[in-house]
Tab-separated table of C-alpha atoms in Angstrom:
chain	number	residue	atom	x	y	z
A	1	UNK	CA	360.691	84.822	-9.500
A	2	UNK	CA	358.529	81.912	-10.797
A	3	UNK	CA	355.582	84.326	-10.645
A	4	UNK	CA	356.863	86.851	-12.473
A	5	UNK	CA	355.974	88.046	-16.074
A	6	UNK	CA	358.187	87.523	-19.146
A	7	UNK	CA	358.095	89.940	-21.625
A	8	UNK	CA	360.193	89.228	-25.294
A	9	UNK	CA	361.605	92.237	-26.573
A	10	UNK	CA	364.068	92.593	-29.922
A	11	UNK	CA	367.578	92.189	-28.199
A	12	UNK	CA	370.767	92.512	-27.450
A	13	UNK	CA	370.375	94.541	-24.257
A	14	UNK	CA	370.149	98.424	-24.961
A	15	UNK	CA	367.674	98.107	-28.011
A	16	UNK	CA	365.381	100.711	-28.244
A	17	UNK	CA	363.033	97.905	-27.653
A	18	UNK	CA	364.626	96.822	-24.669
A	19	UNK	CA	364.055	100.402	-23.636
A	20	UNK	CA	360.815	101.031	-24.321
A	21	UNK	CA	359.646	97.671	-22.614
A	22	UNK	CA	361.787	99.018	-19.446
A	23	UNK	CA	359.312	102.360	-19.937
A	24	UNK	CA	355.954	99.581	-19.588
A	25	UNK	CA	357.241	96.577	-17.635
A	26	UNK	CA	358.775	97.502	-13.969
A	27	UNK	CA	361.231	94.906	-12.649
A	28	UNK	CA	361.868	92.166	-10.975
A	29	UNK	CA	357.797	92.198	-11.800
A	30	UNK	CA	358.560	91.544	-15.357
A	31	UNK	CA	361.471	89.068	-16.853
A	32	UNK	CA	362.397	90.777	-19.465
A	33	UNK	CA	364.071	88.166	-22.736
A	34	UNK	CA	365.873	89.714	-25.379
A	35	UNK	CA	365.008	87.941	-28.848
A	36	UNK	CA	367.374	87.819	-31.971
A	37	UNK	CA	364.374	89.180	-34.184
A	38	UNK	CA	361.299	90.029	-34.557
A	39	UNK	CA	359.471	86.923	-35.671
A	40	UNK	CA	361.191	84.921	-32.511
A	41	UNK	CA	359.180	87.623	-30.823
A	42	UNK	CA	355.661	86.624	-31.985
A	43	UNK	CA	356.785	82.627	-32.081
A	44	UNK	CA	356.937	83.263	-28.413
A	45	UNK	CA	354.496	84.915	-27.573
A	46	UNK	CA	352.147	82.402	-29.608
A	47	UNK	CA	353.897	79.584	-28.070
A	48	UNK	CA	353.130	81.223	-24.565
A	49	UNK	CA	357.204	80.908	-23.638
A	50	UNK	CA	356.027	84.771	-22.643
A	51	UNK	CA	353.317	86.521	-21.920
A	52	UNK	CA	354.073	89.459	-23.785
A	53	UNK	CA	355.860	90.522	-26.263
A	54	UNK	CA	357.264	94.588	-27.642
A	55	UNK	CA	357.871	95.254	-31.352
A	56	UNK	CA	358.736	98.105	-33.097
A	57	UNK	CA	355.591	99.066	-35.564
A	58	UNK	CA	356.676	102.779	-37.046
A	59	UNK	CA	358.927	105.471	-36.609
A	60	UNK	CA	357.978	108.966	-37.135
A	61	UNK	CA	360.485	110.021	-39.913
A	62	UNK	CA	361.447	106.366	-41.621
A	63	UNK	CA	357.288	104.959	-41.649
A	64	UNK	CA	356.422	101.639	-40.954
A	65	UNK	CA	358.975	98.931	-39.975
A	66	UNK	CA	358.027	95.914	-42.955
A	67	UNK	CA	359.348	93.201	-41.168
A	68	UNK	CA	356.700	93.486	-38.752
A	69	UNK	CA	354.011	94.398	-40.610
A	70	UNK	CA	355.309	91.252	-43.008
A	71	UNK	CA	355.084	88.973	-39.591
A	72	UNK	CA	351.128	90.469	-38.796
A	73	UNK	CA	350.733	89.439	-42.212
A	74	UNK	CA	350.804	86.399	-41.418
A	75	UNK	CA	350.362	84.477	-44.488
A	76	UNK	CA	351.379	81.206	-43.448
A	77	UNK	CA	349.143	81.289	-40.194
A	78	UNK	CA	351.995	80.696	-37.919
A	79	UNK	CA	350.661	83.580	-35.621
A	80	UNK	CA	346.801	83.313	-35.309
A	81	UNK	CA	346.775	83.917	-31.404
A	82	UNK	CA	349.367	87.180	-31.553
A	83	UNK	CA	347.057	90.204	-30.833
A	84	UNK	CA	347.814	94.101	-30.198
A	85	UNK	CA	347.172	95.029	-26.401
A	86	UNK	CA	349.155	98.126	-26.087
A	87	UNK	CA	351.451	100.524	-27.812
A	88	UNK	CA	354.358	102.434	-26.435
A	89	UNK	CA	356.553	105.964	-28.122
A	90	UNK	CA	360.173	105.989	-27.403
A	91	UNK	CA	362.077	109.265	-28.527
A	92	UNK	CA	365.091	107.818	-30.668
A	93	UNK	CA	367.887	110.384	-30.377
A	94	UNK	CA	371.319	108.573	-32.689
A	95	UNK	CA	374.705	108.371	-32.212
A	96	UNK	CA	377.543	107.038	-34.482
A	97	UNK	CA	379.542	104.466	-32.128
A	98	UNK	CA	383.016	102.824	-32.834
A	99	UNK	CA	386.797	103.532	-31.981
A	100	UNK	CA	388.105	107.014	-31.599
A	101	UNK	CA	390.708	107.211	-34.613
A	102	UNK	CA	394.801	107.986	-33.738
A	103	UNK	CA	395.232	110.582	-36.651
A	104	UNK	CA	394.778	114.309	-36.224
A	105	UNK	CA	391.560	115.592	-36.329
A	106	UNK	CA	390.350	117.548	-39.683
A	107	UNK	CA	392.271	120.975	-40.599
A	108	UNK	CA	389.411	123.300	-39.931
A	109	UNK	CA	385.829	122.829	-38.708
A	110	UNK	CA	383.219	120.875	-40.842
A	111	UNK	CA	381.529	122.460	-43.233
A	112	UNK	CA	378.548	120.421	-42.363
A	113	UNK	CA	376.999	120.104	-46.215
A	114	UNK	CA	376.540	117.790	-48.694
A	115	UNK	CA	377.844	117.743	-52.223
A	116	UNK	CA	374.806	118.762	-54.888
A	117	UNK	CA	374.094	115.713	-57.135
A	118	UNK	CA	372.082	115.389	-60.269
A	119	UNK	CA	370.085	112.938	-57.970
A	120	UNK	CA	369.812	115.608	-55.194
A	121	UNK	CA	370.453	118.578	-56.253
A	122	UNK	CA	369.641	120.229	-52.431
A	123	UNK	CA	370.709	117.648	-49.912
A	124	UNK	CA	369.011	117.910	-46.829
A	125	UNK	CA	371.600	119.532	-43.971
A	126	UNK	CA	372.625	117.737	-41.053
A	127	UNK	CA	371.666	118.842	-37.763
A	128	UNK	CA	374.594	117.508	-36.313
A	129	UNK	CA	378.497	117.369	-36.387
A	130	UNK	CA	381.328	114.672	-36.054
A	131	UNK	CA	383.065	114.656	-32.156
A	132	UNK	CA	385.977	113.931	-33.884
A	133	UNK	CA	387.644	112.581	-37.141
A	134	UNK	CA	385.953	109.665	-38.892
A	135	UNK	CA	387.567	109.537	-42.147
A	136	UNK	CA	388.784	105.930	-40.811
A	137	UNK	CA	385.244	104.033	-40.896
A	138	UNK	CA	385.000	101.816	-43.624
A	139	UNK	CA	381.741	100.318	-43.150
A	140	UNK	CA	378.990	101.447	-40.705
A	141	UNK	CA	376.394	98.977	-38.961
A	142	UNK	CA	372.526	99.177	-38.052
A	143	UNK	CA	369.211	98.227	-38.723
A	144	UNK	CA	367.149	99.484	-41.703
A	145	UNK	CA	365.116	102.000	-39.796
A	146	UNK	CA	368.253	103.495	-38.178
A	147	UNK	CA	369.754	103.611	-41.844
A	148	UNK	CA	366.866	105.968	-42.908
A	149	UNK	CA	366.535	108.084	-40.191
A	150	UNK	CA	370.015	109.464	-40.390
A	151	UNK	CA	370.708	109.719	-44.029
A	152	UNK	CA	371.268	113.650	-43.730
A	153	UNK	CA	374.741	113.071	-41.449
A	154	UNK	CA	375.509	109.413	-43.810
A	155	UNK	CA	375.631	111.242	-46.880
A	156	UNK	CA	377.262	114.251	-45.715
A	157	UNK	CA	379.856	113.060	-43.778
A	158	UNK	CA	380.347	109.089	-44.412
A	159	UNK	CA	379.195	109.283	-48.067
A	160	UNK	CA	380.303	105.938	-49.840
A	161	UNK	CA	380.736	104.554	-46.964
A	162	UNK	CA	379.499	100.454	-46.775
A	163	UNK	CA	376.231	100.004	-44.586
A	164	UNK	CA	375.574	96.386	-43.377
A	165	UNK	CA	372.247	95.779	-41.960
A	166	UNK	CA	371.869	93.487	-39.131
A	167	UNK	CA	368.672	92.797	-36.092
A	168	UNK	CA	369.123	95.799	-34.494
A	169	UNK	CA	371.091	98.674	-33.414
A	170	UNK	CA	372.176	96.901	-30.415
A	171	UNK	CA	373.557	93.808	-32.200
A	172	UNK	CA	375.068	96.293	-34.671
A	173	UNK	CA	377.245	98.184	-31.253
A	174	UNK	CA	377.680	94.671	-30.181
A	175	UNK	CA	379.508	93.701	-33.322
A	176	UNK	CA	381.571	97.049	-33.725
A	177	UNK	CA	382.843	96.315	-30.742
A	178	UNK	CA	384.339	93.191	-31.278
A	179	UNK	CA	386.240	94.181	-34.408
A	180	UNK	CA	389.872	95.321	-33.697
A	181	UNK	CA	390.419	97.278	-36.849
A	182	UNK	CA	388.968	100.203	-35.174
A	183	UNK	CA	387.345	101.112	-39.074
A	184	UNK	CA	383.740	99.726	-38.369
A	185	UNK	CA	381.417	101.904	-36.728
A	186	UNK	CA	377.229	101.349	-35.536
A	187	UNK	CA	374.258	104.016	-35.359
A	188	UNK	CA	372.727	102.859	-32.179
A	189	UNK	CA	372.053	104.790	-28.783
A	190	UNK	CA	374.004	105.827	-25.920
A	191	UNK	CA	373.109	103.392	-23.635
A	192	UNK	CA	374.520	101.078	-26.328
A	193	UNK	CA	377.856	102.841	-26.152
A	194	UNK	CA	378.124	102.236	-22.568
A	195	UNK	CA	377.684	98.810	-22.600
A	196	UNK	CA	380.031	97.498	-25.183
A	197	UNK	CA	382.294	99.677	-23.927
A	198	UNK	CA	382.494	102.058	-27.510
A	199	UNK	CA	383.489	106.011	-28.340
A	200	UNK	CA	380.784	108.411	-29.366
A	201	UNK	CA	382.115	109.954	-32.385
A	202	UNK	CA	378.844	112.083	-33.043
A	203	UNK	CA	375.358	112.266	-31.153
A	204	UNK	CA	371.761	113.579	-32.137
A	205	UNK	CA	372.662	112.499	-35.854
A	206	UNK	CA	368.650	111.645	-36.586
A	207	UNK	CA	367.358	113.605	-39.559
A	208	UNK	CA	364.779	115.419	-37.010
A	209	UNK	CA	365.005	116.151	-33.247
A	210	UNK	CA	360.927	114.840	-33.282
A	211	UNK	CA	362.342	111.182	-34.242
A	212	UNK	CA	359.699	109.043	-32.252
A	213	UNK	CA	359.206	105.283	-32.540
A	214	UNK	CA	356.014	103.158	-31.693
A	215	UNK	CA	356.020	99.769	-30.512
A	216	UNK	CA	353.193	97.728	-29.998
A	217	UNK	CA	352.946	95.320	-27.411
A	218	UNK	CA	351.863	92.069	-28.050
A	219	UNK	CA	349.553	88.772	-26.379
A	220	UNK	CA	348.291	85.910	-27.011
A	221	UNK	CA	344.865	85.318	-26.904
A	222	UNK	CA	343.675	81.426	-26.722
A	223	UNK	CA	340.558	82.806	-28.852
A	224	UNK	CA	340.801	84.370	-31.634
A	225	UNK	CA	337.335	85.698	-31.570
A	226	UNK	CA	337.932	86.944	-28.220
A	227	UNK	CA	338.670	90.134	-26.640
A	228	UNK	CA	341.901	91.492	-26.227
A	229	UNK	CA	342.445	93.362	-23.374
A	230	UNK	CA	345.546	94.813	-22.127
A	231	UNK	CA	345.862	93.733	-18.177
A	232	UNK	CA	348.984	94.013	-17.437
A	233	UNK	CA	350.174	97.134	-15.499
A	234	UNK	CA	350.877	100.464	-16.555
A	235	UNK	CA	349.658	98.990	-20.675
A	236	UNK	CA	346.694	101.166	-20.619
A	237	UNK	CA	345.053	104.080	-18.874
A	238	UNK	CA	341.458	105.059	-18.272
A	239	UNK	CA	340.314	106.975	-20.987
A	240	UNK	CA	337.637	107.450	-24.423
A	241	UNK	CA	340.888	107.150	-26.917
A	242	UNK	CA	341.651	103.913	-28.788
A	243	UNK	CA	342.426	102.258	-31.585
A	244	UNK	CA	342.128	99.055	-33.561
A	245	UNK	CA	344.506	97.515	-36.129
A	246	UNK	CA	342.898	95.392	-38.920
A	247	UNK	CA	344.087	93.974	-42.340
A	248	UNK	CA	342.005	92.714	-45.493
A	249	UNK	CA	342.529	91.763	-49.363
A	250	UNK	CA	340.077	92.870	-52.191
A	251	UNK	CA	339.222	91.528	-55.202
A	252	UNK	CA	341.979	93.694	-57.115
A	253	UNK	CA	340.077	93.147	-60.767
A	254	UNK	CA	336.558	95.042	-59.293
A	255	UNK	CA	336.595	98.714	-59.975
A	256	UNK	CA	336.117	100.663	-56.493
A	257	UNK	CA	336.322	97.572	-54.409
A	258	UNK	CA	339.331	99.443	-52.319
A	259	UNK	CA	337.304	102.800	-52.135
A	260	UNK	CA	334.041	100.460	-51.376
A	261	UNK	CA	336.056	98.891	-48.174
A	262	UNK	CA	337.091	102.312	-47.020
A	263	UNK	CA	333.729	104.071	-47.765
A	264	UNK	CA	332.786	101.688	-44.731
A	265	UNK	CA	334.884	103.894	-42.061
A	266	UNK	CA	333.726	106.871	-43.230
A	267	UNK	CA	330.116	105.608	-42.919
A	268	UNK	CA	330.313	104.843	-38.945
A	269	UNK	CA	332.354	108.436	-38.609
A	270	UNK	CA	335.849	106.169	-37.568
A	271	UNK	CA	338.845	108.251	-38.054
A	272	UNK	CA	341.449	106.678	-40.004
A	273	UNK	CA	345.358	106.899	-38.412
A	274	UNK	CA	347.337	105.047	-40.776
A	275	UNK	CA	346.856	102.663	-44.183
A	276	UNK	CA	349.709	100.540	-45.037
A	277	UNK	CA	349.801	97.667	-47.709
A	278	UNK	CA	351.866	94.674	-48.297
A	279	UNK	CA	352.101	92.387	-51.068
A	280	UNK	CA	349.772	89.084	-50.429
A	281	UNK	CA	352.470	86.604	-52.316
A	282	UNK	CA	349.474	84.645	-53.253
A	283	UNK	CA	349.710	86.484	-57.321
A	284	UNK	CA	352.053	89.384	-58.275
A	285	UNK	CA	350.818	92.592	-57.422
A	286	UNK	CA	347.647	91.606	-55.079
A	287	UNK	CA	348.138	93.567	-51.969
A	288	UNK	CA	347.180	93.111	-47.887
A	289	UNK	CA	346.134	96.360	-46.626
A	290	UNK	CA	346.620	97.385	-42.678
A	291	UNK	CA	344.025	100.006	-41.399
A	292	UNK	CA	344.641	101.152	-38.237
A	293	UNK	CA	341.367	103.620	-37.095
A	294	UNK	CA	340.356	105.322	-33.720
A	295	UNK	CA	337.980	103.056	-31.844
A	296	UNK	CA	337.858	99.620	-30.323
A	297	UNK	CA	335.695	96.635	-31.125
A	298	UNK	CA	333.681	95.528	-27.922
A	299	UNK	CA	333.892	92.502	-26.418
A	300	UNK	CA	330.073	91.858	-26.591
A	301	UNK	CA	329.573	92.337	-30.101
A	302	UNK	CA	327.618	96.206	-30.023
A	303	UNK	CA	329.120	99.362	-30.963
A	304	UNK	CA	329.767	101.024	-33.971
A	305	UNK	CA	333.090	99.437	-34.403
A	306	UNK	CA	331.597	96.025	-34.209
A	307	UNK	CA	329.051	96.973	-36.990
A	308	UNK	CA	331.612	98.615	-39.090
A	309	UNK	CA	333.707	95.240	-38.808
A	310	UNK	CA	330.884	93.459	-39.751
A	311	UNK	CA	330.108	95.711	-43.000
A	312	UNK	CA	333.880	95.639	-43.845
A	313	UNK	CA	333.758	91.848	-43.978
A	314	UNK	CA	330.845	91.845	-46.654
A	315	UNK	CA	333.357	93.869	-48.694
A	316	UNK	CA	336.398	91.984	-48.600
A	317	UNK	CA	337.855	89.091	-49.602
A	318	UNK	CA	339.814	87.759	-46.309
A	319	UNK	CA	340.008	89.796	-43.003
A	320	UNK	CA	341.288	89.648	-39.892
A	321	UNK	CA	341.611	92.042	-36.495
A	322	UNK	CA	344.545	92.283	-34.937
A	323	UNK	CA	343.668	94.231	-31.940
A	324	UNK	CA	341.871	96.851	-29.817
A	325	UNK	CA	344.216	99.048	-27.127
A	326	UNK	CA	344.272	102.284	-25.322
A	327	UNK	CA	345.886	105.207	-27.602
A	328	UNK	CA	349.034	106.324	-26.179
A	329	UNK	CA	350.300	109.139	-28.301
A	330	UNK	CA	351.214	112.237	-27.072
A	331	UNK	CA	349.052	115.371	-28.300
């Protein structure tokens, strides 16, 4: 075992994290150490406690997870070693997890819709259906991104109902089932159900059977002008596609300066896949904006990416690339 490869992943056991670094790290190869959140993820993995760490980045319905953008970021420079090597899509399918109630089940099936409001006048329809009564759950537990990608079945069916975030939708199953009320209930996965020993009392409650989640995995590199190069198995495969993750400020008081740093892509013919900002917290309303293009930098300084990296730094303020890796999604 002292050879093998640890791998950090966002815990408790039966996190979609934990399963999409089962998907990309075979065991007993890989160690693989559940983390209580995301930034204990990339504190290890710039620490070197691991040699690799699994984040989720985006999900497909809900957009970009902020903590982890917040944590690439980076504003206090805790991270400078953390790089992108990978990326990994999980298909996140829901289910509402707690204790089966004692009472009768509902006179009559569900009607499945949601009441009209001045604030949505057409609420979306669920695609799926309670197993059985629910009208006992009080409050329901899960993380953010879970929160968002189910709000078709919340509001129709546990409308009103308290939501308490917590890490993830693992700790949130974990915690239901410690509670004896029976009223507390988590959106988490099957696999989750299983393990902490919890009912299914509806499955497949995601706004959109498509629901998809990317993770990225992470490295340290002990350069950061370096390379970084996935090399750890099954991270990559042998082909033309990639992609490259950067992040820069502008000067937010010069006309154009956004549309000058983007004219730059467009110039060297890179295809853009995503644009994300954050605010900078060094004045109110300055932003850090993630670019995320098709394309890697090479490790020897030539290519078009390298050039347009060059260009883009003449047109920003700060700037920093967080990664080059083989492109992974499904067409």
């Amino acid at each position: 075992m002292n050879g093998s490869t640890h791998v950090a992943y966002l815990g408790p056991p039966s996190s979609y994290t934990h399963q999409a670094a089962l998907e990309d790290f075979d065991q007993p190869e890989h160690i693989l150490q559940p983390q209580n959140s995301i930034s204990d993820i990339f504190g290890a993995v710039q620490s070197e406690s691991v040699s690799y760490g699994v984040v989720p980045f985006e999900n497909s319905t809900n957009g970009s997870v902020v903590y982890t953008l917040d944590l690439f970021a980076d504003r206090q420079l805790q991270y400078p070693n953390v790089y992108v090597c990978g990326e990994a899509y999980l298909d996140v399918h829901h289910c509402l997890l707690g204790r089966e109630s004692s009472s009768l089940m509902l006179d009559g099936p569900f009607s499945g819709d949601a009441t009209p409001t001045h604030q949505t006048p057409s609420p979306a329809k669920p695609r799926a259906q309670p197993l059985t009564d629910i009208r006992h759950i009080k409050r329901i537990y899960s993380h953010p991104q879970a929160f968002g990608q189910c709000e078709a079945f919340l509001s129709t069916f546990l409308k009103g109902v308290e939501r308490q975030e917590v890490s993830s939708t693992s700790k949130a199953a974990e915690v239901v089932s410690e509670d004896s009320s029976g009223t507390l209930a988590a959106i988490s996965s099957r696999v989750a159900a299983q393990i902490n020993s919890l009912d299914v009392l509806a499955k497949g409650i995601e706004d959109r059977d498509d629901n998809t989640t990317r993770f990225f995995i992470l490295r340290r590199s002990s350069n950061s002008g370096s390379f970084c190069m996935p090399d750890a198995p099954q991270l990559g495969r042998e082909e033309q596609a990639w992609k490259t993750l950067v992040h820069f400020t502008i000067d937010h008081r010069s006309a154009g300066a956004l549309a000058d740093a983007l004219l730059v892509f467009k110039t060297y013919s890179l295809n853009l896949t995503s644009i994300n900002s954050r605010p900078s917290r060094i004045t109110p309303w300055h932003y850090i904006f993630f670019v995320e293009f098709e394309g890697r930098r090479e490790p020897r300084g030539h290519g078009k990416v390298n050039e347009a990296l060059s260009m883009l730094q003449t047109k920003t303020e700060d700037y920093r690339w967080h990664g080059s890796w083989s492109d992974r999604m499904k067409r």
